[in-house]
Amino acid sequence: MKLLQLLSRVAAGAALLIGLAVQAKPLVYCSDASPEGFDPGLWDSASTNTVTHQIFQGLVAFKRGGTGLEPSLATRWEIAPDARSITFELRRGVRFQTTAFFKPSREFNADDVLFTFGRFIDAQHEFNKAFPANFIYPSNLGLARLIAGIDKLDEHHVRFRLHQPNVTLLANFAMAWASIHSAEYGALLLREGRARQINNQPVGTGPFRFRSYAKDDVIRLEANPDYWGTPQRTEKLIFAISREPNVRVQKLLAGECHVAAALRDVDLAVLDKRADVIRVAKAPALNISYLSFNLRKPPTDKRLVREALDIAIDRDSIFKALFPRGDALQAVSAFPPSIPGYNQALRNEYNPARARELLAQAGFARGLDIELWALPVTRPTNPNGQLMAQLIQQDWARIGVRASIKTYEWGEYLKRANNGEHSVYMSGWAGETGDADEFLTPNLSCAANTSGVKFCNREFEALIDAARGSPDEARRRQLYEQAQLIFKRERPWITMAHSTVYIPMRRDVQGFVMSPNGSVDFENVYRE
């Protein structure tokens, strides 16, 4: 009798799997930009993170639709009372993906954690010698100076020791940059002299594995059959790279893609008329757009010039043109007002007359010439970089500033900006943790200013360092409020917008959940 019941269950399970395979439909995502690469530690752009997030996983993860943390490759963790160490217990039974270029011989263990983070904190790491790389986010966090050591306690326990207390680090382990690589795969690449391929042929533990990439055209992923989590009902996940928002809209309406990257306000009117086939997920996001000054290059190395350029901008007019639905919020500080520690006393100013006086005080009574770099991709916080640049150009002309607008292809734009070739360039940031430190340390700390191009202020640095190490939430909020006063005084950025994010999709898409930063997660997402 028991044998018959067992056979019946096996048959039922096989029938279910066959049924899912027959029903599985490909899911096509219209992406807004090409990935810079596939090693999540190397890049911090939203477009790249969206791809790698499907392939890789970290020790912890953000709960779907929120900023809370939940177990991922670590099943539990313990933070020392003095916030100077974190110990992780690793998940058993996890296998790295089998691909055309790698077949794992063992399960995930502590060696993989040491390999991943060793690359971030040790410039003399064997893999870094073979493939020298700039790990943008870990570098901006000052990770090498923060981590005193990583101990392998046994195969399934690791401990991170810190030089100073840090109450914000745990949430960082859920971010894309902290995704875990296979040490075994890394060793294979080293033996074969192909270390650079870690950025082109990714291997992770996530629900989807890499299959192929046609540059600037299409990325093909497929369900990972060895995934430790729930088997995916989407067998084929395709990223169709479509830079123009109106093209993404047309492809969505035609059924050529089923989910699209975040759209502009102006594109939604078309989709509103097709509510029979399209629905739009909407959420106010933890994000910001801003214009970043080069603090090493004249004339933007002068604080008075930066302040003049800021207060000469008519944000009200710009918002009417760029955000006609009225869902965006003018940015005043370096992070959104929903985040604890926001300084409610800060205000933006629009005062062209005073802007001219400030320029005169700075030695530019006859005005000045400057380059303004326009964002070459659309973002919820900056839906039209060229239009924003043109409107700012007109505002600056009224105070005698002659701005020439330039732009580049996205990858080139980022590279040149990081090299400090700009005077003013458009940028942005999206947070995941709901903590002020996530906006301040990666962007405005001295660790993020290795070239001298970005902001580095010792008074500001002392405040955010103290906040990062304090377990007292009230004290942390006070410190962040003080830090924002310095930010507003020094004006390393012209703050522009916090936006609502709109993700459109076909009505047959099931299981999609919006994230607070507008990122896209396709685990357990499928088409009916």
Coordinates of C-alpha atoms in Angstrom, one line a residue:
M1 CA 0.0 0.0 0.0
K2 CA 2.9 2.4 0.9
L3 CA 4.6 1.6 -2.3
L4 CA 1.5 2.4 -4.3
Q5 CA 1.1 5.7 -2.4
L6 CA 4.8 6.6 -3.1
L7 CA 4.4 5.8 -6.8
S8 CA 1.2 7.9 -6.9
R9 CA 3.0 10.9 -5.4
V10 CA 6.0 10.5 -7.8
A11 CA 3.6 10.4 -10.7
A12 CA 1.7 13.4 -9.5
G13 CA 5.0 15.4 -9.0
A14 CA 6.2 14.5 -12.5
A15 CA 2.9 15.5 -14.0
L16 CA 3.1 18.9 -12.1
L17 CA 6.6 19.5 -13.5
I18 CA 5.5 18.6 -17.0
G19 CA 2.5 20.9 -16.7
L20 CA 4.7 23.8 -15.5
A21 CA 7.1 23.2 -18.4
V22 CA 4.3 23.2 -20.9
Q23 CA 2.8 26.3 -19.4
A24 CA 6.0 28.2 -18.9
K25 CA 6.1 31.4 -20.9
P26 CA 9.2 33.5 -21.6
L27 CA 9.3 36.8 -19.7
V28 CA 10.8 39.8 -21.6
Y29 CA 12.0 42.9 -19.7
C30 CA 12.6 46.1 -21.7
S31 CA 15.7 47.5 -20.0
D32 CA 16.8 51.1 -20.3
A33 CA 20.5 50.6 -20.7
S34 CA 23.2 48.0 -21.3
P35 CA 25.0 46.6 -18.3
E36 CA 28.5 47.8 -17.7
G37 CA 29.4 44.2 -16.9
F38 CA 28.2 41.2 -14.9
D39 CA 30.4 41.3 -11.7
P40 CA 28.1 43.1 -9.2
G41 CA 31.1 44.3 -7.1
L42 CA 32.5 46.3 -9.9
W43 CA 29.4 48.5 -10.7
D44 CA 26.8 50.6 -9.0
S45 CA 24.4 51.6 -11.8
A46 CA 20.8 50.6 -11.5
S47 CA 20.7 49.0 -15.0
T48 CA 23.6 46.7 -14.2
N49 CA 22.3 45.8 -10.7
T50 CA 19.0 44.8 -12.2
V51 CA 20.6 42.1 -14.3
T52 CA 23.1 40.8 -11.7
H53 CA 20.4 40.7 -9.0
Q54 CA 18.7 37.9 -10.9
I55 CA 21.9 35.8 -11.0
F56 CA 23.6 36.5 -7.7
Q57 CA 22.6 36.6 -4.0
G58 CA 24.1 38.0 -0.8
L59 CA 24.3 36.8 2.7
V60 CA 21.1 38.7 3.6
A61 CA 18.3 40.1 1.4
F62 CA 15.8 42.9 1.6
K63 CA 12.2 41.7 2.2
R64 CA 10.2 42.0 -1.0
G65 CA 8.7 45.5 -1.2
G66 CA 10.4 46.8 1.9
T67 CA 13.7 47.7 3.7
G68 CA 13.6 45.0 6.3
L69 CA 16.2 42.2 6.2
E70 CA 15.7 38.5 5.8
P71 CA 18.0 35.5 5.5
S72 CA 19.5 34.6 2.1
L73 CA 22.8 32.8 1.9
A74 CA 23.2 33.2 5.6
T75 CA 20.4 31.7 7.7
R76 CA 21.2 33.8 10.8
W77 CA 23.6 36.4 12.1
E78 CA 24.8 37.9 15.4
I79 CA 26.1 41.4 15.9
A80 CA 28.4 41.9 18.8
P81 CA 27.2 44.3 21.6
D82 CA 29.9 46.8 20.7
A83 CA 29.0 46.7 17.0
R84 CA 32.6 45.7 16.1
S85 CA 31.8 42.3 14.6
I86 CA 29.1 40.3 12.8
T87 CA 29.0 36.5 12.7
F88 CA 27.1 34.7 10.0
E89 CA 25.8 31.2 9.9
L90 CA 25.8 30.1 6.2
R91 CA 23.0 28.2 4.5
R92 CA 23.7 24.5 3.8
G93 CA 22.7 22.8 0.6
V94 CA 23.3 25.7 -1.8
R95 CA 25.0 25.0 -5.1
F96 CA 26.5 27.5 -7.5
Q97 CA 25.0 27.5 -11.0
T98 CA 26.1 25.0 -13.6
T99 CA 26.7 26.8 -16.9
A100 CA 28.4 26.1 -20.2
F101 CA 31.7 27.5 -18.8
F102 CA 31.6 26.1 -15.2
K103 CA 30.4 23.1 -13.3
P104 CA 30.7 23.3 -9.5
S105 CA 32.1 20.3 -7.6
R106 CA 31.0 21.4 -4.1
E107 CA 28.3 23.3 -2.2
F108 CA 28.5 27.0 -1.2
N109 CA 30.7 27.5 2.0
A110 CA 32.8 30.0 3.9
D111 CA 35.6 29.9 1.3
D112 CA 33.2 31.7 -1.1
V113 CA 32.6 34.5 1.4
L114 CA 36.3 34.9 2.0
F115 CA 37.0 35.0 -1.8
T116 CA 34.3 37.6 -2.5
F117 CA 35.2 40.0 0.3
G118 CA 38.9 39.4 0.0
R119 CA 38.8 41.0 -3.4
F120 CA 37.2 44.1 -1.9
I121 CA 39.6 44.6 1.0
D122 CA 43.0 43.3 -0.1
A123 CA 44.6 45.0 -3.0
Q124 CA 47.2 42.2 -3.1
H125 CA 44.6 39.5 -3.3
E126 CA 45.7 36.9 -5.9
F127 CA 42.7 37.5 -8.1
N128 CA 43.2 41.3 -8.0
K129 CA 46.7 40.8 -9.3
A130 CA 45.4 38.9 -12.3
F131 CA 42.4 41.2 -12.8
P132 CA 43.0 44.7 -11.3
A133 CA 39.6 46.3 -10.7
N134 CA 38.0 49.3 -9.1
F135 CA 35.2 48.1 -6.8
I136 CA 33.2 51.3 -6.8
Y137 CA 30.7 50.8 -3.9
P138 CA 33.1 49.0 -1.5
S139 CA 35.7 51.7 -2.2
N140 CA 33.2 54.5 -1.6
L141 CA 32.2 52.8 1.7
G142 CA 35.8 52.7 2.8
L143 CA 35.4 48.9 3.3
A144 CA 39.1 48.1 3.3
R145 CA 39.7 50.5 6.1
L146 CA 36.5 49.4 8.0
I147 CA 37.1 45.6 8.0
A148 CA 39.9 44.5 10.3
G149 CA 39.6 40.8 9.2
I150 CA 37.3 38.0 8.1
D151 CA 37.6 34.7 10.0
K152 CA 36.5 31.3 8.7
L153 CA 35.3 29.7 11.9
D154 CA 34.3 26.6 10.1
E155 CA 32.7 25.6 6.7
H156 CA 29.5 27.3 7.6
H157 CA 30.4 30.2 9.9
V158 CA 32.3 33.4 9.2
R159 CA 33.0 36.4 11.3
F160 CA 33.6 40.0 10.1
R161 CA 35.8 42.0 12.5
L162 CA 35.6 45.8 12.3
H163 CA 38.1 48.5 13.2
Q164 CA 35.3 50.7 14.6
P165 CA 31.6 50.2 15.5
N166 CA 29.2 50.3 12.6
V167 CA 25.5 49.8 13.0
T168 CA 24.7 50.2 9.3
L169 CA 27.0 47.6 7.8
L170 CA 24.6 44.6 8.1
A171 CA 22.1 46.1 5.6
N172 CA 25.0 46.6 3.1
F173 CA 25.3 42.8 2.9
A174 CA 21.9 42.8 1.2
M175 CA 23.0 45.1 -1.6
A176 CA 24.1 44.0 -5.1
W177 CA 27.8 44.8 -4.6
A178 CA 28.0 42.2 -1.8
S179 CA 26.7 39.3 -3.9
I180 CA 28.7 36.1 -3.3
H181 CA 31.0 34.7 -6.0
S182 CA 32.2 31.1 -6.2
A183 CA 35.8 30.7 -5.0
E184 CA 36.1 27.5 -7.0
Y185 CA 35.1 29.4 -10.2
G186 CA 37.6 32.1 -9.4
A187 CA 40.4 29.5 -9.0
L188 CA 39.5 28.0 -12.3
L189 CA 39.7 31.3 -14.1
L190 CA 43.0 32.0 -12.5
R191 CA 44.4 28.6 -13.6
E192 CA 43.3 29.2 -17.1
G193 CA 44.5 32.8 -17.3
R194 CA 40.9 34.1 -17.8
A195 CA 40.4 36.2 -14.6
R196 CA 38.7 39.0 -16.5
Q197 CA 35.9 36.6 -17.5
I198 CA 34.4 36.9 -14.0
N199 CA 32.9 40.1 -15.4
N200 CA 31.6 38.6 -18.6
Q201 CA 30.6 35.1 -17.7
P202 CA 28.8 35.3 -14.3
V203 CA 28.2 32.4 -11.9
G204 CA 26.0 32.9 -8.8
T205 CA 23.5 31.1 -6.7
G206 CA 20.4 33.0 -7.7
P207 CA 17.1 31.9 -9.4
F208 CA 18.4 32.6 -12.9
R209 CA 21.6 31.7 -14.6
F210 CA 23.5 33.5 -17.4
R211 CA 23.2 32.1 -20.9
S212 CA 24.3 34.8 -23.4
Y213 CA 24.7 38.6 -24.1
A214 CA 24.6 40.3 -27.4
K215 CA 26.1 43.7 -26.6
D216 CA 23.6 46.6 -26.5
D217 CA 20.9 44.3 -27.7
V218 CA 19.7 41.4 -25.6
I219 CA 20.7 39.4 -22.5
R220 CA 19.4 35.9 -22.1
L221 CA 18.9 34.2 -18.7
E222 CA 17.3 30.9 -17.9
A223 CA 15.9 29.3 -14.7
N224 CA 18.5 27.8 -12.5
P225 CA 17.6 24.1 -12.1
D226 CA 19.7 23.7 -9.0
Y227 CA 18.3 26.7 -7.2
W228 CA 17.9 26.2 -3.5
G229 CA 14.7 28.2 -3.3
T230 CA 11.4 27.8 -5.1
P231 CA 11.7 26.5 -8.7
Q232 CA 11.0 29.3 -11.1
R233 CA 7.9 29.2 -13.3
T234 CA 9.6 31.4 -15.8
E235 CA 12.1 29.3 -17.8
K236 CA 13.5 32.0 -20.0
L237 CA 14.1 35.6 -18.8
I238 CA 15.1 38.0 -21.5
F239 CA 16.4 41.6 -21.2
A240 CA 15.7 43.5 -24.4
I241 CA 17.8 46.7 -24.2
S242 CA 15.6 49.6 -25.3
R243 CA 17.1 53.0 -24.4
E244 CA 14.2 55.2 -25.6
P245 CA 11.2 55.4 -23.3
N246 CA 8.7 55.7 -26.1
V247 CA 10.2 52.6 -27.7
R248 CA 9.7 50.7 -24.5
V249 CA 6.1 51.9 -24.4
Q250 CA 5.4 50.7 -27.9
K251 CA 7.0 47.3 -27.3
L252 CA 5.0 46.9 -24.2
L253 CA 1.7 47.7 -26.0
A254 CA 2.7 45.3 -28.8
G255 CA 3.4 42.5 -26.4
E256 CA 7.1 42.4 -27.4
C257 CA 8.0 42.9 -23.7
H258 CA 6.0 42.2 -20.6
V259 CA 7.7 44.4 -18.0
A260 CA 9.5 47.7 -18.8
A261 CA 12.0 49.8 -17.0
A262 CA 10.7 52.8 -15.1
L263 CA 8.9 55.3 -17.4
R264 CA 8.5 59.0 -17.4
D265 CA 5.4 60.9 -16.3
V266 CA 4.7 61.9 -19.9
D267 CA 4.6 58.3 -21.2
L268 CA 1.9 57.2 -18.8
A269 CA -0.9 59.0 -20.5
V270 CA -0.6 56.5 -23.4
L271 CA -0.7 53.6 -21.1
D272 CA -3.6 54.9 -19.1
K273 CA -5.7 54.5 -22.3
R274 CA -4.8 50.8 -22.5
A275 CA -5.7 49.7 -19.0
D276 CA -7.3 46.6 -20.5
V277 CA -3.8 45.1 -21.3
I278 CA -1.4 47.2 -19.2
R279 CA -1.2 47.9 -15.4
V280 CA 1.3 50.2 -13.8
A281 CA 2.9 49.6 -10.4
K282 CA 3.6 52.8 -8.6
A283 CA 5.6 53.7 -5.4
P284 CA 7.3 56.8 -4.0
A285 CA 11.0 55.7 -4.1
L286 CA 14.0 56.2 -1.9
N287 CA 15.9 58.2 -4.6
I288 CA 17.3 61.5 -5.6
S289 CA 18.6 63.2 -8.7
Y290 CA 21.2 66.0 -8.5
L291 CA 23.9 67.9 -10.4
S292 CA 27.3 67.0 -9.0
F293 CA 30.1 69.6 -9.1
N294 CA 33.7 68.9 -9.8
L295 CA 35.4 70.3 -6.6
R296 CA 38.9 70.2 -8.1
K297 CA 38.3 72.1 -11.3
P298 CA 37.7 75.9 -11.6
P299 CA 35.2 77.6 -11.4
T300 CA 33.2 75.0 -9.5
D301 CA 35.9 74.6 -6.9
K302 CA 34.7 77.9 -5.5
R303 CA 31.8 77.5 -3.0
L304 CA 30.3 80.9 -3.9
V305 CA 30.1 79.8 -7.6
R306 CA 28.3 76.6 -6.6
E307 CA 25.8 78.4 -4.4
A308 CA 25.1 80.9 -7.2
L309 CA 24.5 78.2 -9.8
D310 CA 22.2 76.5 -7.3
I311 CA 20.0 79.4 -6.4
A312 CA 19.8 80.6 -10.0
I313 CA 17.7 77.5 -10.9
D314 CA 13.9 77.8 -11.1
R315 CA 12.9 74.4 -9.9
D316 CA 9.2 75.2 -10.1
S317 CA 9.3 75.7 -13.8
I318 CA 11.5 72.6 -14.3
F319 CA 9.1 70.4 -12.4
K320 CA 6.2 71.6 -14.5
A321 CA 8.0 70.5 -17.6
L322 CA 9.5 67.2 -16.4
F323 CA 6.9 66.0 -13.9
P324 CA 3.5 67.0 -15.2
R325 CA 1.6 64.4 -13.0
G326 CA 2.9 66.2 -9.9
D327 CA 4.1 63.1 -8.1
A328 CA 7.7 64.2 -7.8
L329 CA 9.1 66.1 -4.8
Q330 CA 11.7 68.8 -5.0
A331 CA 14.9 67.6 -3.3
V332 CA 16.3 69.9 -0.7
S333 CA 18.8 67.7 1.1
A334 CA 21.0 64.7 0.2
F335 CA 18.3 62.1 0.9
P336 CA 14.4 62.0 1.0
P337 CA 12.4 63.5 3.9
S338 CA 10.9 60.0 4.7
I339 CA 14.3 58.9 6.0
P340 CA 15.0 59.4 9.7
G341 CA 17.5 62.2 10.4
Y342 CA 16.2 64.5 7.6
N343 CA 16.6 68.1 8.5
Q344 CA 13.2 69.7 8.1
A345 CA 14.5 73.2 8.5
L346 CA 16.4 73.2 5.2
R347 CA 15.0 75.0 2.2
N348 CA 15.8 75.6 -1.5
E349 CA 16.2 79.1 -2.7
Y350 CA 15.5 80.8 -6.1
N351 CA 17.1 84.2 -6.2
P352 CA 18.8 85.2 -9.5
A353 CA 19.7 88.7 -8.2
R354 CA 21.6 87.2 -5.2
A355 CA 23.2 84.6 -7.6
R356 CA 24.7 87.5 -9.6
E357 CA 26.1 89.1 -6.5
L358 CA 27.7 85.8 -5.4
L359 CA 29.3 85.4 -8.8
A360 CA 30.7 89.0 -8.5
Q361 CA 32.1 88.2 -5.1
A362 CA 33.8 85.1 -6.5
G363 CA 35.5 87.2 -9.2
F364 CA 33.0 86.5 -12.1
A365 CA 31.2 89.8 -12.3
R366 CA 31.1 89.4 -16.1
G367 CA 29.8 85.8 -15.9
L368 CA 31.6 82.6 -16.8
D369 CA 31.7 79.7 -19.2
I370 CA 30.9 76.2 -18.1
E371 CA 30.1 72.7 -19.4
L372 CA 26.8 71.1 -18.3
W373 CA 26.6 67.3 -18.8
A374 CA 23.1 66.0 -19.6
L375 CA 22.1 62.6 -18.4
P376 CA 22.0 60.2 -21.5
V377 CA 19.5 57.8 -20.0
T378 CA 16.1 58.3 -18.5
R379 CA 15.6 57.9 -14.8
P380 CA 12.4 58.4 -12.7
T381 CA 14.1 61.3 -11.0
N382 CA 15.4 62.7 -14.3
P383 CA 13.1 61.7 -17.1
N384 CA 14.7 63.9 -19.8
G385 CA 18.3 64.9 -19.2
Q386 CA 18.5 67.1 -22.3
L387 CA 15.4 69.0 -21.5
M388 CA 16.5 69.5 -17.9
A389 CA 19.9 70.8 -19.2
Q390 CA 18.3 73.2 -21.6
L391 CA 16.0 74.7 -18.9
I392 CA 19.0 75.1 -16.5
Q393 CA 21.0 76.6 -19.3
Q394 CA 18.3 79.3 -19.7
D395 CA 18.3 80.0 -16.0
W396 CA 22.0 80.3 -15.8
A397 CA 22.1 82.6 -18.9
R398 CA 20.0 85.1 -16.8
I399 CA 22.9 85.5 -14.4
G400 CA 25.6 85.7 -17.1
V401 CA 26.6 82.0 -17.0
R402 CA 27.2 80.6 -20.5
A403 CA 26.6 76.8 -20.3
S404 CA 27.5 74.4 -23.1
I405 CA 25.6 71.1 -23.0
K406 CA 27.5 67.9 -23.5
T407 CA 26.6 64.2 -23.2
Y408 CA 28.1 60.8 -24.0
E409 CA 27.0 57.2 -24.3
W410 CA 26.1 55.9 -20.8
G411 CA 29.2 53.9 -20.1
E412 CA 31.5 56.6 -21.4
Y413 CA 29.5 59.2 -19.5
L414 CA 30.2 57.4 -16.2
K415 CA 33.8 56.8 -17.0
R416 CA 34.6 60.4 -17.9
A417 CA 32.7 61.7 -14.8
N418 CA 34.6 59.3 -12.5
N419 CA 37.8 60.6 -14.1
G420 CA 36.8 64.2 -13.3
E421 CA 36.5 65.5 -16.8
H422 CA 33.3 67.4 -16.0
S423 CA 32.5 70.7 -14.3
V424 CA 28.8 69.8 -13.6
Y425 CA 27.2 66.5 -14.4
M426 CA 23.8 65.0 -13.8
S427 CA 23.6 62.0 -11.5
G428 CA 21.3 60.3 -9.1
W429 CA 21.0 57.6 -6.4
A430 CA 18.5 55.1 -5.2
G431 CA 18.6 53.7 -1.7
E432 CA 17.5 50.3 -0.4
T433 CA 17.9 50.4 3.4
G434 CA 15.9 53.4 4.4
D435 CA 19.0 54.7 6.3
A436 CA 20.6 58.1 5.8
D437 CA 24.1 56.5 5.8
E438 CA 23.3 54.8 2.5
F439 CA 23.0 58.1 0.8
L440 CA 25.8 60.0 2.6
T441 CA 28.8 57.5 2.9
P442 CA 28.9 56.1 -0.6
N443 CA 28.5 59.6 -2.2
L444 CA 29.8 62.3 0.1
S445 CA 32.4 60.7 2.4
C446 CA 36.1 61.2 2.0
A447 CA 36.4 57.5 1.1
A448 CA 34.2 58.3 -2.0
N449 CA 36.6 61.1 -3.0
T450 CA 39.8 59.3 -3.9
S451 CA 40.4 61.6 -6.9
G452 CA 39.6 64.9 -5.2
V453 CA 36.7 65.5 -7.6
K454 CA 33.9 64.8 -5.1
F455 CA 33.1 66.2 -1.7
C456 CA 35.4 65.7 1.3
N457 CA 34.8 67.8 4.4
R458 CA 36.3 66.8 7.7
E459 CA 33.6 68.3 9.8
F460 CA 30.9 66.5 7.8
E461 CA 33.0 63.3 7.9
A462 CA 33.2 63.3 11.7
L463 CA 29.5 63.7 12.0
I464 CA 28.6 60.8 9.7
D465 CA 31.3 58.6 11.2
A466 CA 29.8 59.2 14.7
A467 CA 26.3 58.5 13.4
R468 CA 27.4 55.2 11.7
G469 CA 28.9 54.0 15.0
S470 CA 26.1 55.0 17.4
P471 CA 23.4 52.5 18.4
D472 CA 21.4 55.4 19.8
E473 CA 18.8 56.2 17.1
A474 CA 17.9 59.6 18.5
R475 CA 21.6 60.6 18.6
R476 CA 22.1 59.3 15.1
R477 CA 19.2 61.5 13.8
Q478 CA 20.7 64.6 15.5
L479 CA 24.1 63.9 13.9
Y480 CA 22.6 63.6 10.5
E481 CA 20.7 66.8 10.9
Q482 CA 23.9 68.6 11.7
A483 CA 25.7 67.0 8.8
Q484 CA 23.0 68.2 6.4
L485 CA 23.7 71.8 7.5
I486 CA 27.3 71.4 6.3
F487 CA 26.1 69.8 3.0
K488 CA 23.7 72.7 2.3
R489 CA 26.4 75.3 3.1
E490 CA 29.1 73.7 0.9
R491 CA 26.8 72.8 -2.0
P492 CA 28.6 69.8 -3.5
W493 CA 25.3 69.0 -5.3
I494 CA 22.4 70.9 -6.8
T495 CA 19.6 68.7 -5.4
M496 CA 16.8 68.2 -7.9
A497 CA 14.1 65.6 -7.3
H498 CA 12.8 62.6 -5.4
S499 CA 10.4 60.8 -7.6
T500 CA 7.6 58.3 -7.8
V501 CA 8.6 55.3 -9.7
Y502 CA 6.3 53.7 -12.3
I503 CA 6.9 50.2 -13.5
P504 CA 4.5 49.2 -16.4
M505 CA 3.7 45.6 -17.2
R506 CA 1.3 43.5 -19.2
R507 CA -1.7 42.2 -17.2
D508 CA -0.7 38.6 -17.5
V509 CA 2.4 39.2 -15.4
Q510 CA 2.0 37.7 -11.9
G511 CA 4.0 37.9 -8.7
F512 CA 5.7 41.3 -9.3
V513 CA 6.4 43.4 -6.2
M514 CA 7.7 47.0 -6.3
S515 CA 10.9 47.8 -4.4
P516 CA 11.5 51.0 -2.4
N517 CA 14.3 51.9 -4.7
G518 CA 12.5 51.0 -7.9
S519 CA 14.7 48.0 -8.6
V520 CA 13.3 44.9 -10.4
D521 CA 13.3 41.4 -8.9
F522 CA 12.0 38.6 -11.2
E523 CA 12.2 35.8 -8.6
N524 CA 8.8 34.0 -8.6
V525 CA 7.5 36.4 -11.3
Y526 CA 5.8 34.7 -14.3
R527 CA 3.2 35.1 -17.0
E528 CA -0.2 33.4 -16.8

